[in-house]
Amino acid sequence: MFETVLIANRGEIAVRIMRACKELGIKTVAVYSKADRDCLHVRLADDAICIGNSPSAESYLHVPSIITAAEIANVEAIHPGYGFLAEDAHFAEICESCRIKFIGPSPESITKMGNKSLAREMAKKAGVPIVPGSEGVVKDKNEALKVVEEIGYPVIVKASAGGGGRGMRIAHNDLAMATALTTAQSEAEAAFGSPDVYVEKYIEHPRHVEVQILAGNKGNIIHLGERDCTVQRRHQKLVEESPSPAISADVRKKICRMARRIAQEAGYVSAGTVEFLVDGRGNFYFIEMNTRVQVEHTVTEMVTGVDIIKEQLRIASGEELSIEQKGVRRRGAAIECRINAEDPDRGFMPQSGRVNLYIPPGGPNVRVDSHLYSGYTVPSFYDSLLAKVIAYGKNREEAITTMRRALDEMVIEGVPTTIPFLRRIIEDNRFARGDYRMNLVEELLE
Ligand code: ADP
């Protein structure tokens, strides 16, 4: 196992990774921007290095500073967390050439899966159903209209290099198609540096179901079951759970098998997530594979007892997975709420400022992953995620009851958060029945 690991991230996920490292006896090195001097991940690390100014481009995304920090601290490996450089194949390559282990898949796997239209082709080759749509990139309106002739409206135009719900536009007719195409292209160019987009059938009010994969060094690939992330606002996940309350045992078995097959086809190593959309009739379609740990990995950990970050560390250090497929037991149900510094009454506008008082919930079956403390100042430069509250129960009903109690207990004073809105979701009857689709949040907001 590694002796020292640098964590090229901040906030809750940096804290989460450090916890796993400490339990494995690994020394941790934090990096931080000027805005993050007082962030919890800096305090919890064994060593911490300032890597630059507050904007991410000058710190957490600035590869030379991170590599320099890694060399000064003499670490053997870098854990990228999620976001920032986690899915940057070029960064993974630079780590490799500096003889620093990148804790994640190979640069080739990241490139393959990072391009969604290539990933679609790979899924197709593996015999996994994909959303009907264009073969590869669509250049102009004429090409797009040809695809529409085959699949019909509505369609969604998506950035090939997309992520975080950006670079996506829905079109219901030819007129809207032209605008959808140009706006998606320019948004993609601005956000990802590539204007490539492709066209897919827009599945109305689907469910988002994804499968957690762990792939060891010997081609051994296991799955840890599925997560349901259907509660979204503008393609951003708000609440996630495992197991999915809405798929049959048969569909579950199939998508887990398909997810393994995609990872196999890609020659994948490390933790990863294969995402699917499921329609009202139980048809499922591959949409993308994420080659990193996800925000919502926690619910899988709660129901399986497997520490996904530790497994990532084991794989990267050349060790074997600590479990085999037949050893994976899933028990009970877990739900995660993402607590963001956003004001639900003002269009979920991101908020910053001083947290005067923070009281996290506790008690049986509650887990909180967060970098908050009373007196912490939320900077305006980064993602608005403040905390993840995870509730576990013997069954979904119990998990919901515990989540309600946890959200009631939780206090964050000084900065508006999404807690009041999350309470409404958890108390909603459709949510309680598990009978909801992608439009739940929209309906609640109306
Ligand atoms: P990103 O990488 O930006 O997160 P994804 O491809 O994972 O993009 O899609 C994110 C979300 O966008 C999905 O969870 C779903 O809500 C919506 N979405 C994507 N593709 C489709 C589709 N073909 N039909 C309907 N909704 C879609």
Coordinates of C-alpha atoms and ligand atoms in Angstrom, one line a residue:
M1 CA 0.0 0.0 0.0
F2 CA 1.1 3.6 -0.5
E3 CA 2.8 5.5 2.3
T4 CA 1.8 9.0 1.2
V5 CA -1.1 10.2 -1.0
L6 CA -1.9 13.7 -2.2
I7 CA -5.5 14.6 -2.6
A8 CA -6.0 17.0 -5.5
N9 CA -9.4 18.2 -4.3
R10 CA -11.1 20.2 -1.6
G11 CA -14.1 20.2 0.7
E12 CA -16.2 17.1 1.6
I13 CA -14.6 14.7 -0.9
A14 CA -11.1 15.6 0.2
V15 CA -12.2 14.9 3.8
R16 CA -13.8 11.7 2.7
I17 CA -10.7 10.4 1.0
M18 CA -8.5 11.4 3.9
R19 CA -10.6 9.3 6.2
A20 CA -10.1 6.2 4.1
C21 CA -6.3 7.0 3.9
K22 CA -6.0 7.3 7.6
E23 CA -7.7 4.0 8.2
L24 CA -5.3 2.4 5.8
G25 CA -2.3 4.0 7.6
I26 CA -1.6 6.3 4.6
K27 CA -0.2 9.8 5.2
T28 CA -2.2 12.5 3.5
V29 CA -1.1 15.7 1.8
A30 CA -3.8 18.3 1.2
V31 CA -3.6 21.1 -1.5
Y32 CA -5.5 24.3 -1.1
S33 CA -6.2 27.6 -2.8
K34 CA -5.9 30.9 -1.0
A35 CA -9.7 30.9 -0.4
D36 CA -9.4 27.5 1.3
R37 CA -6.8 28.2 4.0
D38 CA -9.3 27.4 6.7
C39 CA -11.1 24.5 4.9
L40 CA -11.5 21.4 7.0
H41 CA -9.5 19.2 4.5
V42 CA -6.4 21.3 5.2
R43 CA -6.7 20.7 9.0
L44 CA -7.3 17.0 8.7
A45 CA -4.3 16.4 6.4
D46 CA -0.9 15.4 7.7
D47 CA 0.6 18.0 5.4
A48 CA -0.9 20.8 3.4
I49 CA 0.5 22.9 0.5
C50 CA -1.0 26.1 -0.9
I51 CA -1.2 25.8 -4.7
G52 CA -2.4 29.2 -5.8
N53 CA -5.1 31.7 -6.1
S54 CA -8.8 31.2 -5.4
P55 CA -10.2 30.6 -8.9
S56 CA -10.0 26.9 -9.7
A57 CA -8.1 27.6 -12.9
E58 CA -5.3 29.0 -10.8
S59 CA -5.3 26.2 -8.2
Y60 CA -7.3 23.0 -8.3
L61 CA -7.2 22.9 -12.1
H62 CA -3.6 24.1 -12.4
V63 CA -1.7 21.0 -13.2
P64 CA 1.9 22.3 -12.8
S65 CA 1.1 23.5 -9.3
I66 CA -0.4 20.2 -8.3
I67 CA 2.5 18.2 -9.7
T68 CA 5.0 20.5 -8.0
A69 CA 3.2 20.0 -4.7
A70 CA 3.3 16.2 -5.2
E71 CA 7.0 16.3 -5.9
I72 CA 7.8 18.6 -3.0
A73 CA 5.8 16.3 -0.6
N74 CA 7.3 13.3 -2.3
V75 CA 4.0 11.4 -2.6
E76 CA 3.5 8.1 -4.4
A77 CA 0.0 8.8 -5.6
I78 CA -2.6 11.4 -6.3
H79 CA -6.3 10.9 -5.6
P80 CA -8.3 13.4 -7.8
G81 CA -11.7 12.9 -6.1
Y82 CA -14.6 14.0 -8.4
G83 CA -14.8 17.1 -10.5
F84 CA -11.7 19.2 -11.2
L85 CA -9.0 16.9 -12.7
A86 CA -10.8 13.6 -12.0
E87 CA -11.7 12.9 -15.6
D88 CA -8.8 14.7 -17.3
A89 CA -6.9 12.1 -19.2
H90 CA -4.0 14.6 -19.8
F91 CA -3.5 15.0 -16.1
A92 CA -3.5 11.2 -15.6
E93 CA -0.9 11.0 -18.3
I94 CA 1.3 13.6 -16.7
C95 CA 1.1 11.9 -13.3
E96 CA 2.2 8.7 -15.0
S97 CA 5.1 10.3 -16.7
C98 CA 6.2 11.8 -13.4
R99 CA 6.0 8.4 -11.8
I100 CA 3.1 9.4 -9.6
K101 CA 0.2 6.9 -9.5
F102 CA -3.0 8.4 -10.6
I103 CA -5.7 6.8 -8.4
G104 CA -8.3 6.0 -11.1
P105 CA -8.4 4.3 -14.5
S106 CA -5.8 4.6 -17.2
P107 CA -5.6 7.7 -19.4
E108 CA -6.9 5.6 -22.3
S109 CA -10.0 4.5 -20.4
I110 CA -10.7 8.1 -19.4
T111 CA -10.4 9.3 -23.0
K112 CA -12.6 6.5 -24.3
M113 CA -15.3 7.0 -21.8
G114 CA -15.0 10.8 -21.5
N115 CA -16.2 11.1 -25.1
K116 CA -19.8 10.2 -24.8
S117 CA -20.4 9.5 -28.4
L118 CA -17.4 7.1 -28.4
A119 CA -18.7 5.5 -25.2
R120 CA -22.0 5.0 -27.0
E121 CA -20.3 3.1 -29.7
M122 CA -18.4 1.0 -27.2
A123 CA -21.6 0.1 -25.4
K124 CA -23.3 -0.8 -28.6
K125 CA -20.4 -3.1 -29.4
A126 CA -20.7 -4.7 -26.0
G127 CA -24.4 -5.5 -26.9
V128 CA -25.7 -3.0 -24.4
P129 CA -28.8 -1.0 -25.4
I130 CA -28.2 2.7 -26.0
V131 CA -30.7 5.5 -26.5
P132 CA -31.6 5.6 -30.2
G133 CA -29.7 8.5 -31.8
S134 CA -26.9 9.6 -34.1
E135 CA -23.9 7.5 -35.0
G136 CA -21.2 9.8 -33.7
V137 CA -21.0 13.6 -33.9
V138 CA -23.7 15.7 -35.7
K139 CA -22.2 18.6 -37.6
D140 CA -25.2 20.7 -38.8
K141 CA -28.9 21.0 -39.0
N142 CA -29.2 18.8 -42.0
E143 CA -27.4 15.9 -40.3
A144 CA -29.5 16.4 -37.2
L145 CA -32.7 16.3 -39.2
K146 CA -31.7 13.1 -40.9
V147 CA -31.4 11.5 -37.4
V148 CA -34.8 12.9 -36.5
E149 CA -36.4 11.3 -39.5
E150 CA -35.4 7.9 -38.0
I151 CA -36.1 8.5 -34.3
G152 CA -38.7 11.3 -34.2
Y153 CA -39.1 14.2 -31.8
P154 CA -38.4 15.0 -29.0
V155 CA -34.7 14.8 -29.1
I156 CA -31.8 15.9 -26.9
V157 CA -28.7 17.5 -28.2
K158 CA -25.7 16.6 -26.0
A159 CA -22.1 17.6 -25.9
S160 CA -19.7 14.7 -26.6
A161 CA -17.4 15.9 -24.0
G162 CA -20.2 16.9 -21.6
G163 CA -20.5 16.6 -17.9
G164 CA -22.4 18.1 -15.0
G165 CA -25.5 18.4 -17.0
R166 CA -24.1 21.1 -19.2
G167 CA -24.2 21.4 -23.0
M168 CA -27.6 19.7 -23.3
R169 CA -30.6 21.1 -25.2
I170 CA -34.0 19.5 -25.9
A171 CA -35.9 20.1 -29.2
H172 CA -39.5 19.2 -30.0
N173 CA -39.6 20.4 -33.6
D174 CA -37.4 21.5 -36.6
L175 CA -37.4 25.1 -35.6
A176 CA -36.3 24.4 -32.0
M177 CA -33.7 22.0 -33.4
A178 CA -31.7 24.7 -35.1
T179 CA -31.4 26.7 -31.9
A180 CA -30.8 23.7 -29.7
L181 CA -27.9 22.7 -32.0
T182 CA -26.2 26.0 -32.0
T183 CA -26.7 26.7 -28.3
A184 CA -25.5 23.3 -27.3
Q185 CA -22.5 23.6 -29.6
S186 CA -21.4 27.0 -28.2
E187 CA -22.1 25.9 -24.6
A188 CA -20.0 22.8 -25.3
E189 CA -17.2 24.8 -26.8
A190 CA -17.2 27.3 -23.9
A191 CA -17.4 24.6 -21.1
F192 CA -15.4 21.8 -22.6
G193 CA -13.3 23.3 -25.4
S194 CA -14.9 21.2 -28.0
P195 CA -18.1 22.0 -30.0
D196 CA -18.9 18.4 -30.8
V197 CA -22.5 17.3 -30.1
Y198 CA -24.6 14.3 -30.9
V199 CA -28.3 13.7 -30.9
E200 CA -30.3 11.3 -28.9
K201 CA -34.0 10.5 -28.5
Y202 CA -35.3 12.4 -25.5
I203 CA -36.8 9.9 -23.1
E204 CA -39.7 11.7 -21.3
H205 CA -39.7 11.5 -17.6
P206 CA -37.3 8.6 -17.2
R207 CA -35.6 7.3 -14.2
H208 CA -31.9 7.6 -13.8
V209 CA -30.4 4.3 -12.5
E210 CA -26.6 3.7 -12.3
V211 CA -24.4 0.8 -11.4
Q212 CA -21.3 1.0 -9.2
I213 CA -18.4 -1.1 -10.6
L214 CA -15.1 -2.1 -9.1
A215 CA -12.6 -3.4 -11.5
G216 CA -9.5 -5.1 -10.2
N217 CA -6.1 -5.5 -11.8
K218 CA -6.6 -9.0 -13.1
G219 CA -9.7 -8.2 -15.2
N220 CA -11.9 -9.2 -12.3
I221 CA -14.9 -6.9 -12.3
I222 CA -17.6 -6.8 -9.7
H223 CA -20.7 -4.6 -9.3
L224 CA -22.1 -3.2 -6.0
G225 CA -25.7 -2.9 -7.3
E226 CA -27.5 0.1 -8.4
R227 CA -28.3 3.7 -7.3
D228 CA -31.4 5.6 -8.3
C229 CA -30.7 9.3 -9.0
T230 CA -34.0 10.3 -10.5
V231 CA -34.6 13.3 -8.2
Q232 CA -32.9 15.9 -10.3
R233 CA -33.2 19.6 -11.0
R234 CA -31.9 20.7 -14.4
H235 CA -30.0 17.4 -14.8
Q236 CA -28.3 17.8 -11.4
K237 CA -28.9 15.2 -8.8
L238 CA -30.4 16.2 -5.5
V239 CA -31.4 13.0 -3.8
E240 CA -30.0 9.5 -4.5
E241 CA -30.8 6.1 -3.1
S242 CA -30.0 2.5 -3.2
P243 CA -31.6 0.2 -4.1
S244 CA -33.9 1.7 -6.7
P245 CA -37.5 1.5 -5.6
A246 CA -38.7 1.4 -9.1
I247 CA -37.0 -1.5 -11.0
S248 CA -37.9 -5.2 -11.0
A249 CA -35.5 -7.8 -9.8
D250 CA -35.2 -8.8 -13.5
V251 CA -34.2 -5.3 -14.7
R252 CA -31.8 -5.0 -11.8
K253 CA -30.0 -8.2 -12.7
K254 CA -29.8 -7.2 -16.4
I255 CA -28.4 -3.7 -15.9
C256 CA -25.8 -4.9 -13.4
R257 CA -24.7 -7.5 -15.9
M258 CA -24.6 -5.0 -18.7
A259 CA -22.6 -2.6 -16.6
R260 CA -20.0 -5.2 -16.0
R261 CA -19.9 -6.0 -19.7
I262 CA -19.2 -2.4 -20.6
A263 CA -16.4 -2.2 -18.1
Q264 CA -15.0 -5.4 -19.5
E265 CA -15.3 -4.2 -23.1
A266 CA -13.4 -1.0 -22.1
G267 CA -10.6 -3.0 -20.3
Y268 CA -11.5 -0.9 -17.3
V269 CA -9.6 -0.9 -14.0
S270 CA -10.6 1.0 -10.8
A271 CA -14.0 2.2 -9.6
G272 CA -16.5 3.5 -12.1
T273 CA -20.2 4.1 -12.6
V274 CA -22.3 3.0 -15.6
E275 CA -25.4 5.2 -16.0
F276 CA -28.7 4.2 -17.6
L277 CA -32.0 5.8 -18.2
V278 CA -35.0 3.6 -17.6
D279 CA -38.4 4.4 -19.2
G280 CA -41.9 3.7 -17.9
R281 CA -41.9 0.2 -19.5
G282 CA -38.7 -1.0 -17.9
N283 CA -36.6 -0.5 -21.0
F284 CA -33.2 0.7 -20.1
Y285 CA -30.5 2.5 -22.1
F286 CA -26.9 3.2 -21.4
I287 CA -26.1 7.0 -21.3
E288 CA -22.5 7.2 -20.1
M289 CA -19.8 5.9 -17.8
N290 CA -18.1 8.0 -15.2
T291 CA -14.5 7.1 -14.6
R292 CA -14.2 8.4 -11.0
V293 CA -15.8 8.1 -7.6
Q294 CA -19.2 9.8 -7.6
V295 CA -20.8 12.1 -5.0
E296 CA -23.4 9.5 -4.3
H297 CA -21.1 6.6 -3.7
T298 CA -22.1 6.8 -0.1
V299 CA -25.5 5.1 -0.5
T300 CA -23.8 2.1 -2.0
E301 CA -21.3 2.0 0.9
M302 CA -24.2 2.0 3.4
V303 CA -26.1 -0.9 1.9
T304 CA -23.0 -3.0 1.0
G305 CA -20.6 -2.2 3.8
V306 CA -17.8 -1.8 1.1
D307 CA -15.6 1.2 1.4
I308 CA -15.3 2.3 -2.3
I309 CA -12.4 4.7 -1.7
K310 CA -10.4 2.1 0.1
E311 CA -11.0 -0.3 -2.8
Q312 CA -9.8 2.5 -5.2
L313 CA -6.6 2.8 -3.2
R314 CA -6.1 -0.9 -3.1
I315 CA -6.5 -1.3 -6.8
A316 CA -4.1 1.7 -7.6
S317 CA -1.4 0.3 -5.3
G318 CA -1.5 -3.0 -7.2
E319 CA -3.4 -5.0 -4.5
E320 CA -6.4 -7.0 -5.2
L321 CA -10.0 -6.1 -4.4
S322 CA -10.9 -7.1 -0.8
I323 CA -14.1 -8.7 -2.0
E324 CA -15.5 -11.0 -4.7
Q325 CA -18.9 -10.7 -6.4
K326 CA -20.3 -13.6 -4.3
G327 CA -19.2 -11.8 -1.1
V328 CA -21.2 -8.7 -1.9
R329 CA -24.3 -8.6 0.3
R330 CA -26.8 -5.8 0.0
R331 CA -28.9 -5.0 3.0
G332 CA -31.6 -2.5 3.7
A333 CA -31.9 0.9 2.0
A334 CA -30.0 4.1 2.0
I335 CA -30.9 7.6 0.9
E336 CA -28.6 10.6 0.4
C337 CA -29.6 14.3 0.4
R338 CA -27.2 16.8 -1.1
I339 CA -27.1 19.9 1.0
N340 CA -26.1 22.8 -1.2
A341 CA -25.4 26.5 -0.4
E342 CA -28.2 27.6 -2.7
D343 CA -31.3 29.6 -2.1
P344 CA -34.4 27.5 -3.3
D345 CA -36.5 30.7 -3.0
R346 CA -34.3 32.5 -5.5
G347 CA -33.9 30.0 -8.3
F348 CA -31.4 28.0 -6.4
M349 CA -28.8 30.8 -6.7
P350 CA -25.4 29.7 -5.2
Q351 CA -24.7 31.4 -1.9
S352 CA -21.5 32.2 0.0
G353 CA -20.7 33.6 3.4
R354 CA -20.1 32.7 7.0
V355 CA -21.7 29.7 8.6
N356 CA -22.4 31.1 12.1
L357 CA -23.7 27.8 13.5
Y358 CA -23.4 24.3 12.2
I359 CA -25.1 21.4 14.0
P360 CA -24.9 18.2 12.0
P361 CA -27.5 15.5 12.6
G362 CA -26.4 12.3 14.4
G363 CA -27.8 9.2 16.0
P364 CA -28.3 5.7 14.7
N365 CA -28.2 5.1 10.9
V366 CA -27.1 8.7 10.0
R367 CA -23.9 9.5 8.2
V368 CA -22.8 13.0 7.3
D369 CA -20.0 13.7 4.9
S370 CA -19.1 17.4 5.1
H371 CA -16.3 19.9 5.5
L372 CA -18.5 22.3 7.5
Y373 CA -17.9 23.7 11.0
S374 CA -19.3 26.6 12.9
G375 CA -17.5 29.8 11.8
Y376 CA -16.5 28.4 8.4
T377 CA -16.8 30.8 5.5
V378 CA -18.2 29.3 2.3
P379 CA -16.2 30.7 -0.6
S380 CA -17.9 31.8 -3.8
F381 CA -15.4 30.1 -6.1
Y382 CA -16.4 26.5 -6.0
D383 CA -19.3 24.0 -6.3
S384 CA -22.1 24.7 -3.8
L385 CA -22.1 21.3 -2.1
L386 CA -21.8 21.7 1.6
A387 CA -22.8 18.4 3.1
K388 CA -24.2 15.0 2.2
V389 CA -26.7 13.5 4.7
I390 CA -27.1 9.8 4.3
A391 CA -29.8 7.8 6.2
Y392 CA -29.9 4.1 6.4
G393 CA -32.8 1.8 7.3
K394 CA -33.7 -1.9 7.3
N395 CA -36.0 -0.9 4.5
R396 CA -36.8 2.2 2.5
E397 CA -39.6 3.4 4.8
E398 CA -37.2 3.4 7.8
A399 CA -34.6 5.2 5.8
I400 CA -37.1 7.9 4.9
T401 CA -38.2 8.3 8.5
T402 CA -34.5 8.6 9.6
M403 CA -33.8 11.1 6.8
R404 CA -36.8 13.3 8.0
R405 CA -35.5 13.2 11.5
A406 CA -31.9 14.0 10.4
L407 CA -33.0 17.0 8.2
D408 CA -35.0 18.3 11.1
E409 CA -32.0 18.1 13.4
M410 CA -29.6 19.7 11.0
V411 CA -28.7 23.4 11.6
I412 CA -26.8 25.6 9.2
E413 CA -27.1 29.2 10.1
G414 CA -25.8 32.2 8.1
V415 CA -26.0 30.8 4.6
P416 CA -29.2 29.7 2.8
T417 CA -29.2 26.0 2.0
T418 CA -31.4 23.5 0.1
I419 CA -32.5 21.8 3.4
P420 CA -36.1 23.2 3.3
F421 CA -36.5 22.0 -0.3
L422 CA -35.1 18.6 0.5
R423 CA -37.5 18.3 3.3
R424 CA -40.4 18.8 0.9
I425 CA -39.0 16.0 -1.4
I426 CA -38.6 13.6 1.5
E427 CA -42.1 14.4 2.7
D428 CA -43.7 14.1 -0.7
N429 CA -46.2 11.2 -1.1
R430 CA -44.9 10.2 -4.5
F431 CA -41.4 10.0 -3.1
A432 CA -42.6 8.0 -0.2
R433 CA -44.3 5.5 -2.6
G434 CA -41.2 5.4 -4.8
D435 CA -43.5 6.4 -7.6
Y436 CA -41.8 9.4 -9.1
R437 CA -40.0 10.4 -12.3
M438 CA -37.6 13.0 -13.5
N439 CA -40.3 15.7 -13.3
L440 CA -40.8 15.4 -9.5
V441 CA -38.7 18.5 -8.7
E442 CA -40.3 20.6 -11.4
E443 CA -43.8 19.7 -10.1
L444 CA -42.8 20.5 -6.6
L445 CA -41.4 23.9 -7.7
E446 CA -44.7 24.7 -9.5
Ligands
ADP1 P1 -23.8 14.6 -17.6 O1 -22.5 13.9 -17.9 O2 -23.7 16.1 -18.0 O3 -24.2 14.4 -16.2 P2 -25.6 12.6 -18.7 O4 -25.5 12.0 -20.0 O5 -25.2 11.8 -17.5 O6 -24.9 14.0 -18.6 O7 -27.1 13.1 -18.4 C1 -27.5 13.8 -17.3 C2 -29.0 13.8 -17.1 O8 -29.6 14.4 -18.3 C3 -29.6 12.4 -17.0 O9 -29.6 11.9 -15.7 C4 -31.0 12.8 -17.4 O10 -31.7 13.5 -16.4 C5 -30.8 13.8 -18.6 N1 -30.7 13.1 -19.9 C6 -29.6 12.7 -20.5 N2 -29.9 12.1 -21.7 C7 -31.2 12.0 -21.8 C8 -32.1 11.5 -22.7 N3 -31.7 10.9 -23.9 N4 -33.5 11.6 -22.5 C9 -33.9 12.2 -21.3 N5 -33.1 12.7 -20.4 C10 -31.7 12.6 -20.6

